[in-house]
Coordinates of C-alpha atoms in Angstrom, one line a residue:
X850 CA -58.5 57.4 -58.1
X851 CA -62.2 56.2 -56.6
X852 CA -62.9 56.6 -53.2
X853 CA -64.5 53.9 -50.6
X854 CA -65.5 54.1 -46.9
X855 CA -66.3 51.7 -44.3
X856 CA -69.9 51.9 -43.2
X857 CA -70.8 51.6 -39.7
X858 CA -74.1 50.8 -38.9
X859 CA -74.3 50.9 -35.4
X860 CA -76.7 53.3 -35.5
X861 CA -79.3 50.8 -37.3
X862 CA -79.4 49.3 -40.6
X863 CA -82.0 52.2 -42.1
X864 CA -79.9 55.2 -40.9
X865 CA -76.8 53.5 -42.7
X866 CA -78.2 52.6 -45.5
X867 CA -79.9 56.0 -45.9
X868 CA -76.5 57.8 -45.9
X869 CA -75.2 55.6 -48.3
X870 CA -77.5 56.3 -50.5
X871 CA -76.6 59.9 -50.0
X872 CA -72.8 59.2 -50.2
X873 CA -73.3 57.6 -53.5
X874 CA -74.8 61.1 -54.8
X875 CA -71.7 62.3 -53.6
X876 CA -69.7 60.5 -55.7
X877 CA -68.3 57.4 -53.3
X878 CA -67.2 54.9 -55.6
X879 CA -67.2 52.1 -53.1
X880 CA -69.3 51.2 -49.7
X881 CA -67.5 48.1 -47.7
X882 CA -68.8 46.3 -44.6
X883 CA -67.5 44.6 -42.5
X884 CA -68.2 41.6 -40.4
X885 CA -66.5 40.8 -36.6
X886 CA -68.7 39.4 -34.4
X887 CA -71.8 41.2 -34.5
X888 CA -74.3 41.8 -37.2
X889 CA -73.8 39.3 -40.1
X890 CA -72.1 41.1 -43.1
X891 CA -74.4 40.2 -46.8
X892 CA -77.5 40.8 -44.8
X893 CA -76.8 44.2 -44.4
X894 CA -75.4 44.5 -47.8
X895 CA -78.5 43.0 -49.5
X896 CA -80.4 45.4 -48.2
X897 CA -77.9 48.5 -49.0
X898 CA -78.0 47.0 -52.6
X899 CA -81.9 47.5 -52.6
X900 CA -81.4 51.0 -51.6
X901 CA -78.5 52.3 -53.8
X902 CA -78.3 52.2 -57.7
X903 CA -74.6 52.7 -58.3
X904 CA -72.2 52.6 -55.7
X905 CA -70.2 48.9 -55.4
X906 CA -70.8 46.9 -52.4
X907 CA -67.4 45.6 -50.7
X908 CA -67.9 42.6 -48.4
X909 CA -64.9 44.3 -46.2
X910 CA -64.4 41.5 -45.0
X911 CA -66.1 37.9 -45.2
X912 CA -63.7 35.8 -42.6
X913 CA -62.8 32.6 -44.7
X914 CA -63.3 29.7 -41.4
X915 CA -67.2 31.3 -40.9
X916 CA -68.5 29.4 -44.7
X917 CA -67.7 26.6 -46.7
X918 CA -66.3 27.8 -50.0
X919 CA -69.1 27.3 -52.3
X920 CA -71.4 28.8 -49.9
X921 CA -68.6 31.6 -50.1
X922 CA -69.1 31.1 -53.8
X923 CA -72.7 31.3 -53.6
X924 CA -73.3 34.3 -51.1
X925 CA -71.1 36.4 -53.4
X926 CA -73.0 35.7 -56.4
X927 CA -76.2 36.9 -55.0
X928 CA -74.5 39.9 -53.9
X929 CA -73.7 40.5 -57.6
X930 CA -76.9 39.7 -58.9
X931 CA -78.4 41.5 -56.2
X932 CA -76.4 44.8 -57.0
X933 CA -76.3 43.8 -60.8
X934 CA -72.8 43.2 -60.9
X935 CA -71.7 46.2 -58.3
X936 CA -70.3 43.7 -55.9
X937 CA -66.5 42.9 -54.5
X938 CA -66.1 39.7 -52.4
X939 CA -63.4 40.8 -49.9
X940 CA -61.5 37.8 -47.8
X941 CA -59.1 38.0 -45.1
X942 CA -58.1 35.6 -42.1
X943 CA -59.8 37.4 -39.4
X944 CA -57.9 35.9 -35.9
X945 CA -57.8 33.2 -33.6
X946 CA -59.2 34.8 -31.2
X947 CA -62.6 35.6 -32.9
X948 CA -62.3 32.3 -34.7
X949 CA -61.7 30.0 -32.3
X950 CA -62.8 31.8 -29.7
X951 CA -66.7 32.9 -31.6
X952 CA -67.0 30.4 -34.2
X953 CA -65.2 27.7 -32.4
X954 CA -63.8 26.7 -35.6
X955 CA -59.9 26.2 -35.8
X956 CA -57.7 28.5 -37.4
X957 CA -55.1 26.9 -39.6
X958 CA -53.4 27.7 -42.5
X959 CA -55.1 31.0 -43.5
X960 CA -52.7 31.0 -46.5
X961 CA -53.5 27.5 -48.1
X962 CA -57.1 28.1 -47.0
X963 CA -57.6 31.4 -48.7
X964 CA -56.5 30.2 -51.9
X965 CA -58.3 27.1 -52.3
X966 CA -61.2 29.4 -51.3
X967 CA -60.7 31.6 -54.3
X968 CA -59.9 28.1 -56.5
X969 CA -63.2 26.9 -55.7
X970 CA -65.3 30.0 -55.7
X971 CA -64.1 30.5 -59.8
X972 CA -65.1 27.2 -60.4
X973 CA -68.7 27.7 -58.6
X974 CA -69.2 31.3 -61.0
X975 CA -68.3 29.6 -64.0
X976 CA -71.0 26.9 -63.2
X977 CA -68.8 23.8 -63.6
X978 CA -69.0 20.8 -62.0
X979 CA -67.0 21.2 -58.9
X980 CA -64.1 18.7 -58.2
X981 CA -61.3 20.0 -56.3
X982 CA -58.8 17.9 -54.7
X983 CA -56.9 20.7 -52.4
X984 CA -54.9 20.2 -48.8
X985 CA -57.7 21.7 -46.8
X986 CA -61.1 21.5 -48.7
X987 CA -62.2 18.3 -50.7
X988 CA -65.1 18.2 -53.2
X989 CA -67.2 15.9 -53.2
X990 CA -65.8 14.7 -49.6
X991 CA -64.4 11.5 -49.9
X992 CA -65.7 8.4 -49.6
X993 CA -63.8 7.3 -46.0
X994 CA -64.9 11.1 -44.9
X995 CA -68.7 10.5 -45.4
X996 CA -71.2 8.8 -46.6
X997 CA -69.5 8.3 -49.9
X998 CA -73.2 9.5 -51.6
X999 CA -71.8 12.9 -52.4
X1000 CA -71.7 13.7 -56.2
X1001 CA -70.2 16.7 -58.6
X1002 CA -72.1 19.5 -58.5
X1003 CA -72.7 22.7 -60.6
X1004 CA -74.3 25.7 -59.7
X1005 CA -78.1 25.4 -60.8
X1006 CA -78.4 29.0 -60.6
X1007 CA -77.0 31.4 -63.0
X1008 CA -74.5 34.3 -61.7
X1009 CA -74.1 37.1 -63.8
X1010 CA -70.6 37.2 -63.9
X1011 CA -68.2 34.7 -63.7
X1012 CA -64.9 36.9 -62.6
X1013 CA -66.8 38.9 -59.6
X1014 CA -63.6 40.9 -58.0
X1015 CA -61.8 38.8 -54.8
X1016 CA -59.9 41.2 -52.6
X1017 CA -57.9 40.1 -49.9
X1018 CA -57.1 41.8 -46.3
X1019 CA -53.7 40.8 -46.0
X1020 CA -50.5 41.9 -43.8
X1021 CA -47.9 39.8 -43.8
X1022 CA -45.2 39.0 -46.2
X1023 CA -46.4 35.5 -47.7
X1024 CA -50.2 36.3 -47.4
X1025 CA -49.4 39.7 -49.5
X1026 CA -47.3 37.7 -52.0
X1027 CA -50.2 35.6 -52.1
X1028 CA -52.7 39.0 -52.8
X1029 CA -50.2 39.9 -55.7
X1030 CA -50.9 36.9 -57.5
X1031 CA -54.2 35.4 -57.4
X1032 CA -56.6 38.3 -56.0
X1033 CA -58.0 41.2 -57.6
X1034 CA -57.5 43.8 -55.0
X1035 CA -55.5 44.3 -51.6
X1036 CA -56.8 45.4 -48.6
X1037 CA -54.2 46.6 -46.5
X1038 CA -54.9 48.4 -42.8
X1039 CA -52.5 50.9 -41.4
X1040 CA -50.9 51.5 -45.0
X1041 CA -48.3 54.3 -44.9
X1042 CA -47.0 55.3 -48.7
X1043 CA -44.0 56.2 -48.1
X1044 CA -42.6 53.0 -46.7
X1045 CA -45.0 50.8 -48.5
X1046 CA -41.9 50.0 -51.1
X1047 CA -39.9 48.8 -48.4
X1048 CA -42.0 46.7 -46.3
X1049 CA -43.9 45.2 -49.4
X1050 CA -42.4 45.8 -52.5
X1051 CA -40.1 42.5 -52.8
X1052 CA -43.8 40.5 -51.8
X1053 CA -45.4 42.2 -54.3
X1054 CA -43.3 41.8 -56.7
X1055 CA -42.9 38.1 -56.5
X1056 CA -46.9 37.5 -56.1
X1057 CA -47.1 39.7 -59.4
X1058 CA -44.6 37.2 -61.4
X1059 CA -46.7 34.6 -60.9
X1060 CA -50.1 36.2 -61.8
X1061 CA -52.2 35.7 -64.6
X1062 CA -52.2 38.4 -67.1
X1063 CA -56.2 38.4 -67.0
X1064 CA -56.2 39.5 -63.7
X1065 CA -55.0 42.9 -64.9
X1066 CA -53.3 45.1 -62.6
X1067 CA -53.7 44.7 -59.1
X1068 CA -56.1 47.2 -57.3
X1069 CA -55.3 48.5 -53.8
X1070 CA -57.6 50.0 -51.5
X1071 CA -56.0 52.2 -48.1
X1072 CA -56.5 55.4 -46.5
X1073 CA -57.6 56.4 -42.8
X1074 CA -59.0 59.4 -41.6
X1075 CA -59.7 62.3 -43.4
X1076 CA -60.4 66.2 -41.8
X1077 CA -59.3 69.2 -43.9
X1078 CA -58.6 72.7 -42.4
X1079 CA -56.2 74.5 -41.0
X1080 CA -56.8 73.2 -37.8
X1081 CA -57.1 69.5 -37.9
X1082 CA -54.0 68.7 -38.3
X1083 CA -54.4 67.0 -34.4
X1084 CA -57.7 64.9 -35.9
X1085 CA -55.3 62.5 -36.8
X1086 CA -54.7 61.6 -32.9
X1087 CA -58.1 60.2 -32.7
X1088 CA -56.8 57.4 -34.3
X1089 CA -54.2 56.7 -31.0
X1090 CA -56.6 54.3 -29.1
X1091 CA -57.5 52.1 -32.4
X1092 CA -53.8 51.9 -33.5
X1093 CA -53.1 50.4 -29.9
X1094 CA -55.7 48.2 -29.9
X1095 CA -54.2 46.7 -32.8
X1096 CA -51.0 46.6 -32.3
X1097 CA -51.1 45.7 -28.5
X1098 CA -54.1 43.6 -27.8
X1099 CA -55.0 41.8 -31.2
X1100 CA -53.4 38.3 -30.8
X1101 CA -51.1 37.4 -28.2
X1102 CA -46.9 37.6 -27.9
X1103 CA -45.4 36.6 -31.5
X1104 CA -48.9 36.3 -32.9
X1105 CA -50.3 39.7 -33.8
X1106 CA -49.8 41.1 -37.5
X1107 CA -50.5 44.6 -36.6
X1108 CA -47.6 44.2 -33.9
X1109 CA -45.0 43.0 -36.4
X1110 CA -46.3 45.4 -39.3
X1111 CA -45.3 48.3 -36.9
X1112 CA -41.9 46.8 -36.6
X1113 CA -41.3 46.5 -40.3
X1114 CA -42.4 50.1 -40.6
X1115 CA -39.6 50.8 -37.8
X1116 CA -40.8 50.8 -35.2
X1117 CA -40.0 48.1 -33.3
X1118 CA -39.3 49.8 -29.7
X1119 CA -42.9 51.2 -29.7
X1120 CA -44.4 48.0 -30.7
X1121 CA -42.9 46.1 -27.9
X1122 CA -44.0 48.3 -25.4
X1123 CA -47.2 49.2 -26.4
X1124 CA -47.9 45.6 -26.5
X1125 CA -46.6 45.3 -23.2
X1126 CA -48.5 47.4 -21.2
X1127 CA -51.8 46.9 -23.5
X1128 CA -51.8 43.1 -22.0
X1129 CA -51.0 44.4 -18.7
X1130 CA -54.1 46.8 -19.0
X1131 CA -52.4 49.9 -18.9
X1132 CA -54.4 51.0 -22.5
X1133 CA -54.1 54.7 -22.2
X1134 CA -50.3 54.5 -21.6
X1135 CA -49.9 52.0 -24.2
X1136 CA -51.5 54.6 -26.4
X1137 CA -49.7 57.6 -25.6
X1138 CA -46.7 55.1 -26.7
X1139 CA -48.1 55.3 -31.0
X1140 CA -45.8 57.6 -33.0
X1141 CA -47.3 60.7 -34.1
X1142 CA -45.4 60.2 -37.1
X1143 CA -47.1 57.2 -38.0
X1144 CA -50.5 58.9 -37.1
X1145 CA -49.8 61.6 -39.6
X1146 CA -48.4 59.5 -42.4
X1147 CA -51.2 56.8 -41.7
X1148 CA -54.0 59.4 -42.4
X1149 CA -55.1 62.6 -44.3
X1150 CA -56.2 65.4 -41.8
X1151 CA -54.9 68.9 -42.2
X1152 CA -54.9 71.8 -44.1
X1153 CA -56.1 71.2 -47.7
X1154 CA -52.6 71.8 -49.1
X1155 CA -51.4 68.7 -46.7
X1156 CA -54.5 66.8 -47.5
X1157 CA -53.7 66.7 -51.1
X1158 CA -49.7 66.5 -51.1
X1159 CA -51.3 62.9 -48.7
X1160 CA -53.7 62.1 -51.8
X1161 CA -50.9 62.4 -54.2
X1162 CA -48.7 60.0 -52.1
X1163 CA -51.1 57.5 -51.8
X1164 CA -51.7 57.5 -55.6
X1165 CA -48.1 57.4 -56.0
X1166 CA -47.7 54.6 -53.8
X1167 CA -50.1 52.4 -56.2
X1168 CA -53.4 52.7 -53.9
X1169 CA -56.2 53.2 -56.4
X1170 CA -59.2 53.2 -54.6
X1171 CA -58.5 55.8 -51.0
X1172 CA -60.3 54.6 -48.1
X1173 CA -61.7 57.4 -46.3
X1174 CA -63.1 57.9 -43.1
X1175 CA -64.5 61.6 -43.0
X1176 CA -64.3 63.8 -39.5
X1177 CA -65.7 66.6 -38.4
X1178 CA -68.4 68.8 -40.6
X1179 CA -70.3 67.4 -43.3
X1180 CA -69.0 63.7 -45.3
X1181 CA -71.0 64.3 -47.8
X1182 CA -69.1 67.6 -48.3
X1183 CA -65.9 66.1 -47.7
X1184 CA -66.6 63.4 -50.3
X1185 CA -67.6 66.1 -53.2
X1186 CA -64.4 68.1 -52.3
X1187 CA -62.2 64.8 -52.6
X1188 CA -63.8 63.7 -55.8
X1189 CA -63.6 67.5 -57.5
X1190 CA -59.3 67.3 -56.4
X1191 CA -59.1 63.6 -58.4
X1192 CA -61.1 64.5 -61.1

């Protein structure tokens, strides 16, 4: 198992990058950033790729409405040429909300979109002529859409690889079909092993009859906080306020993935009402509303026996890349301790 983490670089791009560098001493296998509505995301990354030697950079995630494919194509190739082939271009949907509401851009079929995305981007890195006739993205535009002067094009520069890794943040049960059988990897959020099976096991399933042996296996990438002791156990409540954000105040009634992922887990009573009072405003009550079971089953914090019977479950439940978020004490520490357990 290899271990990634979300870097935050709130704190400036230096001081981020600095402790990445340090992390990857540590072991971490994986850094991934992200990118909402703030700082662009393969900025930041270009410059962690000047300041690490052999940790892989995840774009965690690039939303597919903010770039046209090819310059999807084309960002993600610098990464890896950049990072000399240490580079993972993660996709996902993002929301309407920051979509249409940020980018001003509509957001429509983020199934169709995502894989005609991929489509394309292949055909950039193997440096063909690109000609693609799909239901959302047309290359070279058509004549009746344009000028009618645009021609084929292949990539003039030359990527070093030609199969750079596509994950995909994905939720719901088509999207995840989708993930099984045209991405690399799978970014799930909120992933809890021991119902995994049951919410997405038949999608899986299907997406992985339909995918191309040279894919290899599917990777997945999930986790959630991590504090080991005797006493942090309760570490795992920090998470209450994100968890209702999610679930009550991304998207609105019958348009928030979080929301119906909760349900499928079994929740359903909880989900309703937290989302109720999070759009009414009442946040903290809507909060005090998460499960403390899917708290604990969502993340690793505990004593160290607890923390590795979690490890062990996540393996077992086909993640192959945990996602950690360290608390409390030293993450460096945390990360040498995790990696000495796998190895």
């Amino acid at each position: 198992m290899k271990f990634g983490m979300q870097i935050d670089y709130a704190g400036g791009f230096a001081e981020s990058a600095a402790k990445v560098a340090e992390y990857e001493k540590a072991g971490l296998d994986i850094a991934w950033v992200a990118e909402a509505y703030g700082f662009d995301a393969p900025t930041f990354m270009g410059y962690l790729a000047a300041k690490t030697d052999s940790i892989t950079i995840g774009a965690g995630i690039l939303p597919i409405y903010t770039r046209t494919p090819t310059l999807m194509a084309m960002t993600a190739a610098s990464m890896d040429t950049l990072t000399d082939g240490r580079f993972i271009l993660g996709l996902g949907a993002s929301g309407p909300q920051v979509i249409e509401g940020f980018h001003g851009v509509k957001y429509d079929a983020p199934l169709g979109r995502t894989r005609e995305i991929i489509d394309i981007c292949r055909l950039v890195w193997k440096r063909e002529r690109v000609t693609y006739d799909g239901s959302y993205y047309k290359l070279p535009l058509p004549a009746d859409q344009g000028t009618g002067l645009g021609k084929p094009l292949k990539m003039i520069a030359k990527p070093i690889r030609e199969d750079i890794p596509v994950w995909i943040a994905s939720l719901g049960p088509k999207n995840v079909e989708m993930t099984a059988e045209i991405a690399d990897g799978w970014l799930p959020i909120f992933y809890m092993p021991e119902r995994a099976q049951d919410v997405w096991g038949a999608d899986l399933a299907a997406g992985a009859a339909k995918r191309d042996p040279k894919l290899g296996p599917l990777e997945i990438s999930a986790g959630g906080l991590v504090a080991i002791g005797d006493d942090m156990s309760e570490v795992a409540e920090m998470a209450r306020p994100m968890v209702a954000l999610y679930v009550g105040g991304m998207g609105a009634k019958g348009r928030n993935f979080y929301n119906d992922l909760m349900c499928r887990y079994g929740y359903e009573e909880e989900a309703t009402k937290i989302q109720d009072l999070y759009l009414e405003g009442k946040k903290e009550e809507a909060a005090a509303l998460v499960p403390s079971e899917f708290l604990k089953l969502t993340n690793l914090c505990g004593p160290e026996g607890f923390v590795r019977e979690r490890i062990e479950a996540y393996a077992a439940a086909g993640v192959s890349v945990l996602n950690i978020i360290p608390v409390g004490g030293n993450p460096t520490a945390t990360i040498e301790k995790l990696k000495t357990w796998v190895s």
